[in-house]
Coordinates of C-alpha atoms and ligand atoms in Angstrom, one line a residue:
M138 CA 3.5 -44.2 -1.5
I139 CA 5.5 -41.6 0.2
E140 CA 5.1 -39.5 3.3
V141 CA 4.0 -35.7 2.9
K142 CA 7.4 -34.5 4.5
E143 CA 9.3 -36.5 1.9
A144 CA 7.0 -35.4 -1.0
L145 CA 7.6 -31.7 0.0
E146 CA 11.5 -32.2 0.2
I147 CA 11.5 -33.7 -3.3
V148 CA 9.3 -30.7 -4.9
A149 CA 11.6 -28.3 -3.2
A150 CA 14.8 -30.0 -4.4
N151 CA 13.6 -30.2 -8.0
S152 CA 12.0 -26.8 -8.4
N153 CA 15.0 -24.4 -9.4
A154 CA 14.7 -20.7 -10.2
M155 CA 14.1 -19.8 -13.6
P156 CA 16.7 -18.0 -15.6
M157 CA 17.0 -14.1 -15.3
Q158 CA 15.6 -11.6 -17.5
K159 CA 16.0 -7.8 -17.9
I160 CA 13.0 -6.1 -17.3
K161 CA 11.4 -2.6 -17.3
V162 CA 10.7 -1.3 -13.7
H163 CA 7.0 -0.3 -14.8
K164 CA 6.4 -4.1 -16.0
A165 CA 8.3 -5.6 -12.9
L166 CA 5.3 -5.9 -10.5
G167 CA 5.3 -9.4 -9.0
H168 CA 8.6 -10.5 -10.2
V169 CA 11.4 -11.3 -7.7
V170 CA 14.8 -9.4 -8.0
A171 CA 17.6 -11.8 -9.4
E172 CA 20.6 -9.4 -8.8
T173 CA 21.5 -6.9 -6.2
I174 CA 20.3 -3.5 -7.2
Y175 CA 22.6 -0.5 -6.3
S176 CA 21.3 3.1 -5.8
P177 CA 22.5 5.6 -8.6
I178 CA 21.9 8.5 -6.5
S179 CA 21.2 9.5 -2.8
M180 CA 17.5 9.7 -1.8
P181 CA 16.7 12.5 -1.2
P182 CA 19.5 13.9 -3.7
F183 CA 19.7 17.2 -1.5
R184 CA 18.6 18.5 1.8
Q185 CA 14.7 18.8 1.5
S186 CA 12.2 20.8 3.4
A187 CA 9.5 18.6 5.0
M188 CA 7.0 21.3 5.6
D189 CA 5.5 24.6 3.9
G190 CA 7.2 27.3 6.2
Y191 CA 10.3 29.2 6.5
A192 CA 14.0 27.9 6.6
F193 CA 16.7 29.6 8.9
T194 CA 19.6 29.0 11.0
H195 CA 18.6 27.9 14.3
S196 CA 19.4 30.4 17.3
I197 CA 17.7 32.1 20.2
R198 CA 16.4 34.6 18.0
H199 CA 12.6 34.8 17.1
Q200 CA 12.4 37.4 14.3
Y201 CA 13.7 37.0 10.9
D202 CA 13.9 38.9 7.8
I203 CA 12.6 37.0 4.8
V204 CA 15.3 37.3 2.0
G205 CA 14.0 34.8 -0.5
I206 CA 11.9 32.1 -1.6
S207 CA 12.6 28.3 -2.5
Q208 CA 9.9 26.4 -4.3
A209 CA 9.8 22.8 -5.0
G210 CA 12.1 22.3 -8.0
D211 CA 14.2 25.6 -7.3
H212 CA 17.9 25.6 -6.4
S213 CA 19.4 28.7 -5.1
N214 CA 22.8 29.4 -3.7
I215 CA 21.3 32.1 -1.4
K216 CA 23.5 32.8 1.6
L217 CA 21.6 33.4 4.8
K218 CA 22.7 35.9 7.4
Q219 CA 21.8 35.1 11.1
N220 CA 18.7 37.2 11.2
E221 CA 17.4 36.0 7.7
A222 CA 15.0 33.4 6.5
I223 CA 13.7 32.3 3.4
R224 CA 10.2 31.2 2.6
I225 CA 10.1 27.6 1.7
F226 CA 7.9 24.7 0.5
T227 CA 7.6 20.9 0.9
G228 CA 10.4 19.2 -1.1
A229 CA 12.3 22.4 -1.8
Y230 CA 15.8 22.7 -1.5
V231 CA 17.0 23.8 1.8
P232 CA 19.9 26.5 1.5
D233 CA 23.2 25.3 2.8
D234 CA 23.1 28.0 5.5
A235 CA 19.8 26.9 6.8
D236 CA 19.5 24.0 9.3
T237 CA 15.9 24.3 10.5
V238 CA 12.4 24.8 8.9
V239 CA 9.5 26.2 11.1
M240 CA 6.2 25.3 9.7
Q241 CA 4.1 28.3 8.8
E242 CA 1.3 27.6 11.1
H243 CA 3.8 28.2 14.1
V244 CA 4.8 31.7 12.6
M245 CA 3.3 35.2 12.5
A246 CA 4.2 36.5 9.1
N247 CA 4.5 39.9 7.6
T248 CA 5.4 40.8 4.1
D249 CA 9.0 41.0 4.9
S250 CA 9.6 39.2 8.1
I251 CA 8.4 36.5 10.6
L252 CA 8.0 36.1 14.2
I253 CA 8.3 32.5 15.2
A254 CA 5.7 31.8 17.9
Q255 CA 6.6 28.4 18.4
M256 CA 10.3 27.6 18.0
P257 CA 11.2 24.1 16.6
E258 CA 14.4 22.3 17.8
K259 CA 17.4 22.4 15.6
N260 CA 17.4 20.5 12.2
T261 CA 13.4 20.0 12.6
N262 CA 11.6 19.7 9.2
V263 CA 14.8 19.1 7.3
R264 CA 15.2 15.9 5.4
P265 CA 18.9 15.0 5.4
K266 CA 20.4 14.1 1.8
G267 CA 20.5 10.4 1.7
E268 CA 17.9 9.9 4.4
Q269 CA 16.3 6.9 2.7
I270 CA 19.3 5.7 0.8
G271 CA 22.8 6.8 -0.1
K272 CA 24.3 6.7 -3.7
G273 CA 25.8 3.2 -4.3
D274 CA 23.9 1.6 -1.3
V275 CA 22.0 -1.4 -1.7
V276 CA 18.4 -1.0 -3.0
F277 CA 17.4 -4.6 -2.8
E278 CA 19.1 -7.8 -2.4
P279 CA 18.2 -11.0 -4.8
N280 CA 15.0 -12.8 -4.0
T281 CA 13.1 -9.6 -3.0
L282 CA 9.5 -9.6 -4.3
L283 CA 8.8 -6.3 -6.3
T284 CA 5.6 -5.0 -4.7
P285 CA 4.0 -1.8 -5.8
A286 CA 6.0 0.2 -3.2
A287 CA 9.2 -1.6 -4.5
I288 CA 8.5 -0.4 -7.9
G289 CA 7.9 3.1 -6.6
F290 CA 11.1 3.1 -4.8
L291 CA 13.2 2.2 -7.6
A292 CA 11.4 4.5 -10.0
C293 CA 12.2 7.4 -7.4
L294 CA 15.9 6.4 -7.6
G295 CA 15.8 6.8 -11.5
I296 CA 16.0 3.0 -12.2
T297 CA 14.3 2.0 -15.3
E298 CA 15.5 -1.7 -16.0
I299 CA 16.4 -4.5 -13.5
E300 CA 17.2 -8.2 -13.5
V301 CA 14.5 -10.5 -12.1
Y302 CA 13.8 -14.0 -12.5
K303 CA 11.5 -14.9 -15.4
K304 CA 8.0 -15.8 -14.3
P305 CA 7.4 -19.7 -15.2
K306 CA 5.0 -20.5 -18.0
V307 CA 2.2 -22.7 -16.7
G308 CA 0.0 -24.9 -18.6
I309 CA -3.0 -26.6 -17.3
L310 CA -4.4 -29.9 -18.9
V311 CA -8.0 -30.8 -17.7
T312 CA -9.2 -34.4 -18.4
G313 CA -12.5 -35.8 -18.2
N314 CA -15.4 -37.0 -20.4
E315 CA -17.8 -35.6 -17.9
L316 CA -16.7 -31.9 -18.1
T317 CA -18.8 -29.1 -19.4
E318 CA -17.5 -25.5 -19.7
P319 CA -19.4 -23.2 -17.2
G320 CA -21.9 -21.1 -19.3
K321 CA -22.9 -24.2 -21.6
K322 CA -25.9 -26.3 -20.9
L323 CA -25.5 -29.1 -18.5
K324 CA -26.5 -32.4 -20.1
K325 CA -27.4 -35.4 -18.0
G326 CA -24.5 -37.0 -16.3
K327 CA -22.2 -34.1 -17.1
I328 CA -20.6 -31.5 -14.4
F329 CA -19.3 -28.3 -14.7
E330 CA -15.4 -28.1 -15.1
S331 CA -14.1 -26.0 -12.2
N332 CA -10.5 -27.0 -11.6
S333 CA -9.1 -25.0 -14.3
I334 CA -10.7 -21.8 -13.4
M335 CA -10.0 -22.5 -9.8
I336 CA -6.4 -23.1 -10.2
Q337 CA -5.8 -20.2 -12.6
A338 CA -7.4 -18.0 -10.0
A339 CA -5.0 -19.6 -7.1
L340 CA -2.1 -18.9 -9.7
E341 CA -3.0 -15.2 -10.0
T342 CA -2.7 -15.0 -6.2
I343 CA 1.2 -14.9 -6.7
G344 CA 1.1 -13.2 -10.0
I345 CA 0.9 -15.8 -12.6
K346 CA -1.7 -14.3 -15.0
K347 CA -1.4 -16.2 -18.3
T348 CA -2.3 -19.6 -18.0
K349 CA -3.2 -21.7 -20.9
V350 CA -5.8 -24.4 -20.5
Y351 CA -5.9 -27.6 -22.7
R352 CA -8.8 -29.9 -22.3
V353 CA -9.2 -33.5 -23.3
K354 CA -11.5 -36.5 -23.0
D355 CA -10.6 -39.5 -21.2
N356 CA -8.8 -40.9 -24.4
L357 CA -5.5 -42.1 -24.6
K358 CA -4.5 -40.5 -28.0
A359 CA -5.9 -37.2 -27.1
T360 CA -4.1 -37.3 -23.7
K361 CA -0.8 -38.5 -25.6
N362 CA -1.1 -35.3 -28.0
A363 CA -1.8 -32.6 -25.5
L364 CA 0.9 -33.6 -23.1
K365 CA 3.2 -33.6 -26.1
S366 CA 2.5 -30.0 -26.6
I367 CA 1.8 -28.8 -23.2
L368 CA 5.2 -30.2 -22.1
K369 CA 7.1 -28.4 -24.9
K370 CA 5.5 -25.1 -24.1
N371 CA 5.8 -24.7 -20.4
D372 CA 7.7 -24.6 -17.4
I373 CA 5.3 -26.0 -15.1
V374 CA 2.6 -28.4 -16.4
L375 CA -0.7 -28.8 -13.9
I376 CA -2.9 -31.8 -14.9
S377 CA -6.4 -32.3 -13.5
G378 CA -7.9 -35.8 -13.0
G379 CA -6.9 -39.1 -14.8
I380 CA -4.1 -39.8 -12.3
S381 CA -5.9 -42.3 -10.4
V382 CA -6.4 -46.0 -10.7
G383 CA -9.7 -46.1 -12.7
D384 CA -10.0 -47.9 -16.4
Y385 CA -9.8 -44.3 -17.9
D386 CA -7.0 -42.8 -16.1
F387 CA -4.5 -42.5 -18.8
V388 CA -2.3 -39.6 -17.3
K389 CA 0.4 -41.4 -15.7
E390 CA 1.0 -43.9 -18.4
E391 CA 1.2 -41.3 -20.9
L392 CA 3.5 -38.9 -19.0
L393 CA 6.0 -41.7 -18.8
K394 CA 5.6 -42.3 -22.3
N395 CA 6.1 -38.9 -23.1
G396 CA 9.6 -39.0 -21.3
V397 CA 8.5 -37.3 -17.8
E398 CA 10.6 -38.9 -15.2
E399 CA 8.6 -39.8 -12.2
L400 CA 9.7 -38.2 -8.7
F401 CA 7.0 -39.7 -6.8
Y402 CA 3.3 -41.0 -7.2
K403 CA 0.8 -41.2 -4.4
I404 CA 1.2 -39.4 -0.9
N405 CA 0.2 -41.0 2.2
Q406 CA -2.5 -38.0 3.0
K407 CA -6.2 -37.2 2.9
P408 CA -7.2 -35.6 0.7
G409 CA -4.9 -35.6 -2.0
K410 CA -3.3 -39.2 -2.2
P411 CA -3.3 -39.8 -5.9
M412 CA -0.9 -37.3 -7.1
F413 CA 2.2 -37.6 -9.5
F414 CA 5.1 -35.3 -9.5
G415 CA 7.8 -35.6 -12.2
S416 CA 10.0 -33.6 -14.6
K417 CA 11.2 -33.5 -18.1
K418 CA 14.4 -31.4 -18.2
E419 CA 13.4 -28.2 -16.4
T420 CA 9.8 -28.7 -16.8
L421 CA 7.8 -29.7 -13.5
V422 CA 4.8 -31.9 -14.0
F423 CA 2.0 -32.0 -11.4
A424 CA -0.9 -34.6 -12.1
L425 CA -3.3 -33.2 -9.4
P426 CA -6.3 -35.3 -8.5
G427 CA -9.6 -34.5 -10.3
N428 CA -11.8 -34.1 -7.3
P429 CA -11.8 -30.5 -6.7
A430 CA -10.9 -30.2 -2.9
S431 CA -8.0 -32.5 -3.4
S432 CA -6.8 -30.7 -6.4
L433 CA -6.7 -27.3 -4.6
T434 CA -5.4 -28.8 -1.3
N435 CA -2.4 -30.2 -3.4
F436 CA -2.0 -27.2 -5.2
Y437 CA -1.4 -25.1 -1.9
I438 CA 0.8 -27.8 -0.4
Y439 CA 3.0 -28.8 -3.3
V440 CA 2.5 -26.7 -6.4
L441 CA 2.4 -23.2 -4.9
P442 CA 5.9 -23.6 -3.1
A443 CA 7.4 -25.2 -6.4
V444 CA 6.0 -21.9 -8.3
K445 CA 7.4 -19.8 -5.8
N446 CA 10.9 -21.5 -6.0
K447 CA 10.8 -21.0 -9.8
M448 CA 9.9 -17.5 -9.6
G449 CA 13.0 -17.0 -7.2
F450 CA 11.2 -16.5 -3.7
S451 CA 13.6 -17.3 -0.8
E452 CA 10.4 -18.2 1.4
I453 CA 8.4 -20.8 -0.4
H454 CA 6.4 -21.7 2.2
K455 CA 3.8 -19.7 3.8
P456 CA 4.2 -19.1 7.5
K457 CA 2.0 -21.4 9.5
V458 CA -0.2 -20.3 12.3
V459 CA -1.1 -22.3 15.6
R460 CA -4.8 -22.0 17.1
K461 CA -6.8 -23.6 19.8
L462 CA -8.9 -26.6 18.4
N463 CA -12.7 -26.1 19.3
A464 CA -13.6 -29.5 18.9
E465 CA -12.0 -33.1 18.9
I466 CA -10.2 -34.7 16.0
K467 CA -9.8 -38.5 15.6
N468 CA -7.3 -39.7 13.0
N469 CA -7.3 -43.5 12.6
T470 CA -6.1 -43.4 9.1
G471 CA -2.5 -43.5 9.5
K472 CA -2.5 -40.5 6.9
T473 CA -1.7 -36.9 7.2
L474 CA -5.0 -34.9 7.1
F475 CA -5.6 -31.6 5.9
L476 CA -8.9 -30.3 7.2
K477 CA -10.7 -27.3 5.8
A478 CA -11.1 -25.0 8.5
K479 CA -11.8 -21.3 9.6
Y480 CA -9.6 -19.8 12.2
D481 CA -9.8 -16.4 14.1
E482 CA -7.5 -14.8 16.6
T483 CA -7.5 -17.4 18.9
D484 CA -9.4 -20.6 17.8
V485 CA -10.1 -22.8 14.9
T486 CA -13.0 -24.6 13.7
I487 CA -12.9 -27.7 11.4
L488 CA -15.7 -27.1 8.9
E489 CA -18.5 -29.5 7.8
G490 CA -17.8 -31.2 4.4
Q491 CA -14.4 -32.6 4.4
S492 CA -14.9 -35.0 1.4
S493 CA -12.4 -34.5 -1.4
A494 CA -15.2 -33.4 -3.8
M495 CA -16.5 -30.8 -1.7
L496 CA -15.9 -27.1 -2.5
N497 CA -18.6 -25.7 -0.6
S498 CA -16.7 -26.1 2.5
F499 CA -13.4 -24.9 1.1
A500 CA -15.0 -21.9 -0.2
I501 CA -15.5 -20.5 3.3
A502 CA -12.1 -21.8 4.6
N503 CA -9.2 -19.6 5.6
G504 CA -6.9 -22.5 6.4
L505 CA -6.2 -26.0 6.5
V506 CA -5.3 -27.8 9.7
I507 CA -2.5 -30.2 9.5
V508 CA -3.2 -33.4 11.4
E509 CA 0.1 -35.4 11.5
Q510 CA -0.4 -39.2 10.4
D511 CA 0.4 -40.4 14.0
A512 CA -1.7 -37.9 15.9
E513 CA -4.6 -40.2 16.5
N514 CA -6.6 -38.1 19.0
I515 CA -6.5 -34.2 19.2
K516 CA -8.5 -33.1 22.1
N517 CA -10.7 -29.9 22.3
G518 CA -8.6 -27.1 23.4
Q519 CA -5.3 -28.5 22.2
L520 CA -3.2 -26.3 19.7
V521 CA -3.0 -27.2 16.1
T522 CA -1.1 -26.0 13.1
I523 CA -2.8 -24.3 10.0
L524 CA -1.7 -23.5 6.6
P525 CA -3.3 -20.3 5.9
I526 CA -5.0 -20.1 2.4
D527 CA -6.4 -17.0 0.7
Ligands
AMP271 P1 -10.8 -38.2 -11.6 O1 -9.4 -37.8 -10.7 O2 -10.3 -37.8 -13.1 O3 -10.9 -39.7 -11.4 O4 -11.7 -37.4 -11.0 C1 -12.2 -37.3 -9.7 C2 -13.4 -36.7 -9.6 O5 -13.3 -35.2 -9.8 C3 -14.7 -37.1 -10.6 O6 -15.8 -37.0 -9.8 C4 -14.5 -35.9 -11.5 O7 -15.8 -35.7 -12.2 C5 -14.2 -34.7 -10.8 N1 -13.4 -33.8 -11.6 C6 -12.2 -34.3 -12.3 N2 -11.9 -33.1 -13.0 C7 -12.6 -32.1 -12.9 C8 -12.6 -30.9 -13.1 N3 -11.8 -30.1 -13.9 N4 -13.6 -30.1 -12.6 C9 -14.6 -30.4 -11.6 N5 -14.6 -31.6 -11.3 C10 -13.7 -32.5 -11.6
MG272 MG1 -11.5 -38.4 -14.8

């Protein structure tokens, strides 16, 4: 059995980024940039008007003759004299001679001249060329997550393909004779299988959408065969249940027989003690406890950072938050505790129902309060550390 800190270190040290792949920008949402991206153009590519109005050369003069028009998409080489302005629209090319745009609301306009009622300062309403980025400048460094805005930025620079890290293929193996698929009739002695759906949902929150689920009974041969196939096809294998010390827990034995190297088994924590972590070549294997709350707790603590490492994130751990505890916690277990909790701007409440089987409390929690193994008594009003969850 190892401590939480050591387990985290082993997971981080063994989960390297996936290989790179070239990908179309419109398909790259949720991927992480693998190679520095440079801008092929300046943005904006030319001096642009930021308003609908009139472009002119700034002076003390208030009256100007209108000598042309520049609509978005136009490009004219018009030369402006000191007393001349052109009608201009948002996003349109600003003539080289003009330095200022007055918005139309601040002008009294006739057909062929304007009187500026409210004079803007010089350079107002003109977006300089390259205001957002210059040609050849860095758009994104490696390890940047591609959000919708990032995709938009790449597209506005005319970039259509980039190098990202591949997303890992994740396979889930669910074990248990007692499990029934939700939607089917629940027979006596059975329960609905929830871990695979829950873990798929948790994976989706970081953009892992396609996860194949394999299901086996508590049967040595079936476990062996399923493992063989799932290990071959995935970069990360998540197993639910069968990893404890019961007579029908076959997972660990079969993992080792299938050539998975054990990196650790059992962690000094509650819930979530019976967990196995191992690897076979580049494939990572997490055998999570079957109890749903333990399974999800360990998913957040260990699996998520590993998935993020594989995806190429530089920050693999969510920033923790600190809040004032509004009750007392006693910990005489000698283990690290992860307590389902709800926090607000200032305080945190430990929820009723901390058993490793209980999802009712987890379902309304927004964080796990981390109680260090040697913190025997945390008093009401003390600050505690929370791992936020969503
Ligand atoms: P195990 O780790 O296989 O001994 O399972 C521990 C507990 O978790 C048992 O009460 C199981 O019925 C329950 N359990 C195991 N797998 C699942 C699952 N996929 N969905 C819901 N409950 C599960
Ligand atoms: Mg079981």
